[in-house]
């Protein structure tokens, strides 16, 4: 199964469409939570305090500013984490480091949620 590659994301960048069955996300912006259905294009993530709840096959993971996040479990699970210092790409089943500072965002994809 092909995993959709995530490239060139910035804090205020429009994100590519999430594709495939069961893909959902709750995106928290400074203005509140937005629920996005399957295959919806995510709006831009803007400003400090932007967080996301991303649905993986396992659970909704809250990806907020500054908490230490538990390991993402399951084959093919990857994360791209944006910190104030840039993006870090984390491999399968890697524990996520603490996200620190304003404007910290994260995107998580699994082979079940992000596929083309």
Coordinates of N, CA and C in Angstrom, one line a residue:
X1 N 0.8 -1.2 0.0 CA 0.0 0.0 0.0 C 0.9 1.2 0.0
X2 N 0.6 2.2 -0.9 CA 1.4 3.4 -1.0 C 1.1 4.4 0.1
X3 N 2.1 4.9 0.7 CA 1.8 6.0 1.7 C 2.0 7.3 1.1
X4 N 1.1 8.2 1.2 CA 1.1 9.5 0.6 C 2.3 10.3 1.3
X5 N 3.2 10.8 0.4 CA 4.3 11.5 1.0 C 3.9 13.0 1.3
X6 N 4.3 13.5 2.4 CA 4.0 14.8 2.8 C 5.3 15.7 2.6
X7 N 5.1 16.7 1.9 CA 6.3 17.5 1.6 C 6.0 19.0 1.8
X8 N 7.1 19.7 2.1 CA 7.1 21.2 2.0 C 6.0 21.8 2.8
X9 N 5.8 21.4 4.1 CA 4.7 22.0 4.9 C 5.3 23.1 5.7
X10 N 4.5 24.2 5.8 CA 4.9 25.3 6.7 C 3.7 25.5 7.7
X11 N 3.9 26.3 8.8 CA 2.8 26.4 9.7 C 1.5 26.9 9.1
X12 N 1.6 27.7 8.1 CA 0.4 28.3 7.5 C 0.1 27.7 6.1
X13 N 0.8 26.6 5.8 CA 0.6 26.0 4.4 C -0.7 25.3 4.4
X14 N -1.4 25.3 3.2 CA -2.5 24.5 3.0 C -2.0 23.0 2.8
X15 N -2.7 22.1 3.5 CA -2.2 20.7 3.5 C -2.9 20.0 2.3
X16 N -2.2 19.0 1.8 CA -2.9 18.2 0.7 C -4.1 17.4 1.2
X17 N -4.9 17.0 0.2 CA -6.1 16.3 0.6 C -5.7 15.0 1.3
X18 N -6.5 14.6 2.3 CA -6.3 13.3 2.9 C -7.1 12.3 2.1
X19 N -6.5 11.2 1.6 CA -7.2 10.3 0.7 C -7.3 8.9 1.3
X20 N -8.4 8.3 0.9 CA -8.6 6.9 1.4 C -9.7 6.7 2.4
X21 N -10.2 5.5 2.5 CA -11.4 5.2 3.4 C -11.0 5.4 4.8
X22 N -11.9 6.0 5.6 CA -11.6 6.1 7.0 C -10.7 7.2 7.4
X23 N -10.4 8.1 6.5 CA -9.5 9.2 6.8 C -10.3 10.3 7.4
X24 N -10.0 10.7 8.6 CA -10.7 11.8 9.2 C -9.7 12.6 10.1
X25 N -10.0 13.8 10.3 CA -9.1 14.6 11.2 C -10.0 15.7 11.9
X26 N -9.6 15.9 13.2 CA -10.1 17.1 13.9 C -8.9 18.1 14.0
X27 N -9.1 19.3 13.4 CA -8.0 20.2 13.4 C -8.4 21.4 14.3
X28 N -7.5 21.6 15.3 CA -7.7 22.7 16.2 C -6.9 23.9 15.8
X29 N -7.6 25.0 15.5 CA -7.0 26.2 15.2 C -7.2 27.2 16.3
X30 N -6.6 28.3 16.4 CA -6.9 29.3 17.4 C -8.3 29.7 17.5
X31 N -9.1 29.4 16.5 CA -10.5 29.7 16.4 C -11.4 28.6 16.8
X32 N -10.9 27.4 17.1 CA -11.7 26.3 17.5 C -11.4 25.0 16.7
X33 N -12.1 24.0 17.1 CA -11.9 22.7 16.4 C -12.8 22.7 15.1
X34 N -12.2 22.1 14.1 CA -13.0 21.8 12.9 C -12.9 20.3 12.6
X35 N -14.1 19.7 12.4 CA -14.1 18.3 12.0 C -14.1 18.1 10.5
X36 N -13.2 17.3 10.0 CA -13.0 17.1 8.6 C -13.3 15.7 8.3
X37 N -14.1 15.5 7.3 CA -14.5 14.1 6.9 C -13.5 13.5 5.9
X38 N -13.9 12.3 5.5 CA -13.0 11.5 4.6 C -12.7 12.3 3.4
X39 N -11.5 12.3 3.0 CA -11.0 12.9 1.7 C -11.2 14.4 1.7
X40 N -11.4 15.0 2.8 CA -11.5 16.5 2.9 C -10.1 17.1 2.8
X41 N -10.0 18.2 2.1 CA -8.8 19.0 2.1 C -8.7 19.7 3.4
X42 N -7.6 19.7 4.1 CA -7.4 20.4 5.3 C -7.2 21.8 5.0
X43 N -7.8 22.7 5.8 CA -7.5 24.1 5.6 C -6.1 24.4 6.2
X44 N -5.6 25.6 6.0 CA -4.3 26.0 6.5 C -4.3 26.0 8.0
X45 N -3.2 25.5 8.6 CA -3.0 25.6 10.0 C -2.3 26.9 10.3
X46 N -3.0 27.8 11.1 CA -2.5 29.1 11.3 C -2.3 29.5 12.7
X47 N -1.1 30.1 13.0 CA -0.9 30.8 14.3 C -0.5 29.9 15.4
X48 N 0.0 30.6 16.5 CA 0.4 29.8 17.7 C -0.8 29.1 18.3
X49 N -0.5 28.0 18.9 CA -1.5 27.2 19.6 C -2.3 26.3 18.6
X50 N -1.8 26.1 17.4 CA -2.5 25.3 16.4 C -2.2 23.8 16.7
X51 N -3.2 23.0 17.0 CA -3.0 21.6 17.3 C -3.9 20.8 16.3
X52 N -3.6 19.5 16.3 CA -4.4 18.6 15.5 C -4.7 17.3 16.3
X53 N -6.0 16.8 16.1 CA -6.3 15.5 16.5 C -6.4 14.7 15.2
X54 N -5.5 13.7 15.0 CA -5.4 13.0 13.8 C -5.9 11.5 14.1
X55 N -6.8 11.1 13.3 CA -7.3 9.7 13.4 C -6.5 8.7 12.7
X56 N -5.9 7.8 13.5 CA -5.2 6.7 12.9 C -6.0 5.4 13.1
X57 N -5.6 4.3 12.6 CA -6.4 3.1 12.9 C -6.5 2.7 14.3
X58 N -5.7 3.3 15.2 CA -5.6 2.9 16.5 C -6.4 3.8 17.5
X59 N -6.4 5.1 17.2 CA -7.1 6.0 18.1 C -6.9 7.4 17.6
X60 N -7.6 8.4 18.2 CA -7.3 9.8 17.9 C -6.1 10.2 18.8
X61 N -5.1 10.7 18.2 CA -3.9 11.2 18.9 C -4.0 12.7 19.0
X62 N -3.8 13.2 20.2 CA -3.8 14.7 20.3 C -2.4 15.2 20.1
X63 N -2.2 16.0 19.2 CA -0.8 16.5 18.8 C -0.8 18.0 19.1
X64 N -0.5 18.3 20.3 CA -0.6 19.7 20.7 C 0.8 20.3 20.9
X65 N 0.8 21.6 21.3 CA 2.0 22.3 21.6 C 2.5 21.8 23.0
X66 N 3.7 21.4 23.0 CA 4.5 21.1 24.3 C 4.2 19.8 25.0
X67 N 3.2 19.0 24.8 CA 3.2 17.8 25.5 C 4.2 16.8 25.0
X68 N 4.6 15.9 25.9 CA 5.4 14.7 25.4 C 4.4 13.7 24.9
X69 N 4.6 13.2 23.6 CA 3.7 12.3 23.0 C 4.2 10.9 23.1
X70 N 3.2 10.0 23.3 CA 3.6 8.6 23.4 C 4.0 8.0 22.0
X71 N 4.6 6.9 22.0 CA 4.9 6.2 20.7 C 3.7 6.0 19.9
X72 N 3.8 6.1 18.6 CA 2.8 5.7 17.7 C 3.1 4.3 17.3
X73 N 2.0 3.5 17.4 CA 2.2 2.0 17.3 C 1.6 1.5 16.0
X74 N 2.2 0.4 15.5 CA 1.6 -0.2 14.3 C 2.5 -0.1 13.1
X75 N 2.5 -1.0 12.2 CA 3.3 -1.0 11.0 C 3.0 0.2 10.1
X76 N 4.0 0.8 9.6 CA 3.9 1.9 8.7 C 3.5 3.2 9.2
X77 N 3.4 3.3 10.6 CA 3.0 4.6 11.2 C 4.2 5.5 11.2
X78 N 4.0 6.7 10.6 CA 5.0 7.7 10.5 C 4.5 9.0 11.0
X79 N 5.4 9.9 11.3 CA 5.0 11.2 11.7 C 5.9 12.3 11.1
X80 N 5.3 13.4 10.7 CA 6.1 14.5 10.3 C 5.8 15.6 11.3
X81 N 6.8 16.0 12.1 CA 6.5 17.0 13.2 C 7.2 18.3 12.9
X82 N 6.4 19.3 13.0 CA 6.9 20.7 12.7 C 7.1 21.4 14.1
X83 N 8.3 21.7 14.3 CA 8.7 22.5 15.5 C 9.1 23.9 15.0
X84 N 9.3 24.8 16.0 CA 9.8 26.2 15.5 C 11.1 26.1 14.8
X85 N 11.8 25.0 14.9 CA 13.1 24.8 14.3 C 13.1 24.1 13.0
X86 N 11.9 23.7 12.6 CA 11.8 23.0 11.3 C 11.0 21.7 11.5
X87 N 11.0 20.9 10.3 CA 10.3 19.6 10.3 C 11.2 18.5 10.7
X88 N 10.7 17.6 11.5 CA 11.5 16.3 11.7 C 10.6 15.2 11.2
X89 N 11.2 14.3 10.4 CA 10.5 13.1 10.0 C 10.8 12.0 10.9
X90 N 9.8 11.3 11.4 CA 10.0 10.2 12.3 C 9.6 8.9 11.7
X91 N 10.4 7.9 11.8 CA 10.1 6.6 11.2 C 9.0 5.8 11.9
X92 N 8.8 4.6 11.4 CA 7.7 3.7 11.9 C 8.0 3.5 13.4
X93 N 6.9 3.6 14.1 CA 6.9 3.3 15.5 C 7.8 4.1 16.4
X94 N 8.3 5.2 15.8 CA 9.2 6.0 16.6 C 8.5 6.8 17.7
X95 N 9.0 6.9 18.9 CA 8.4 7.7 19.9 C 8.6 9.2 19.5
X96 N 7.5 10.0 19.6 CA 7.7 11.4 19.3 C 8.3 12.1 20.5
X97 N 9.2 13.0 20.2 CA 9.8 13.9 21.2 C 8.7 14.9 21.7
X98 N 9.0 15.6 22.8 CA 8.2 16.7 23.2 C 8.1 17.7 22.1
X99 N 6.9 18.3 21.9 CA 6.8 19.4 21.0 C 6.8 20.7 21.8
X100 N 7.7 21.6 21.4 CA 7.9 22.7 22.2 C 7.7 24.0 21.5
X101 N 7.2 25.0 22.1 CA 7.1 26.4 21.6 C 5.8 26.7 20.8
X102 N 5.6 28.0 20.6 CA 4.4 28.4 19.9 C 4.5 27.9 18.4
X103 N 3.4 27.7 17.8 CA 3.3 27.3 16.4 C 3.7 25.9 16.1
X104 N 3.8 25.1 17.2 CA 4.2 23.7 16.9 C 3.0 22.9 16.4
X105 N 3.2 22.3 15.3 CA 2.2 21.5 14.7 C 2.7 20.1 14.3
X106 N 1.8 19.1 14.1 CA 2.3 17.8 13.8 C 1.2 17.2 12.8
X107 N 1.7 16.4 11.9 CA 0.9 15.6 11.1 C 1.3 14.1 11.2
X108 N 0.3 13.3 11.4 CA 0.6 11.8 11.6 C -0.2 11.1 10.4
X109 N 0.5 10.2 9.8 CA -0.2 9.3 8.8 C 0.2 7.9 9.1
X110 N -0.8 7.0 8.7 CA -0.6 5.6 8.7 C -0.9 5.0 7.4
X111 N -0.6 3.8 7.1 CA -0.9 3.2 5.8 C -2.4 3.1 5.6
X112 N -3.2 3.1 6.7 CA -4.6 3.0 6.7 C -5.3 4.3 6.4
X113 N -4.6 5.4 6.8 CA -5.3 6.7 6.7 C -4.8 7.6 5.6
X114 N -3.5 7.5 5.3 CA -2.9 8.3 4.3 C -2.4 7.4 3.2
X115 N -3.3 7.2 2.2 CA -2.8 6.3 1.1 C -3.4 6.9 -0.2
X116 N -2.7 6.5 -1.3 CA -3.2 7.0 -2.6 C -3.4 5.8 -3.5

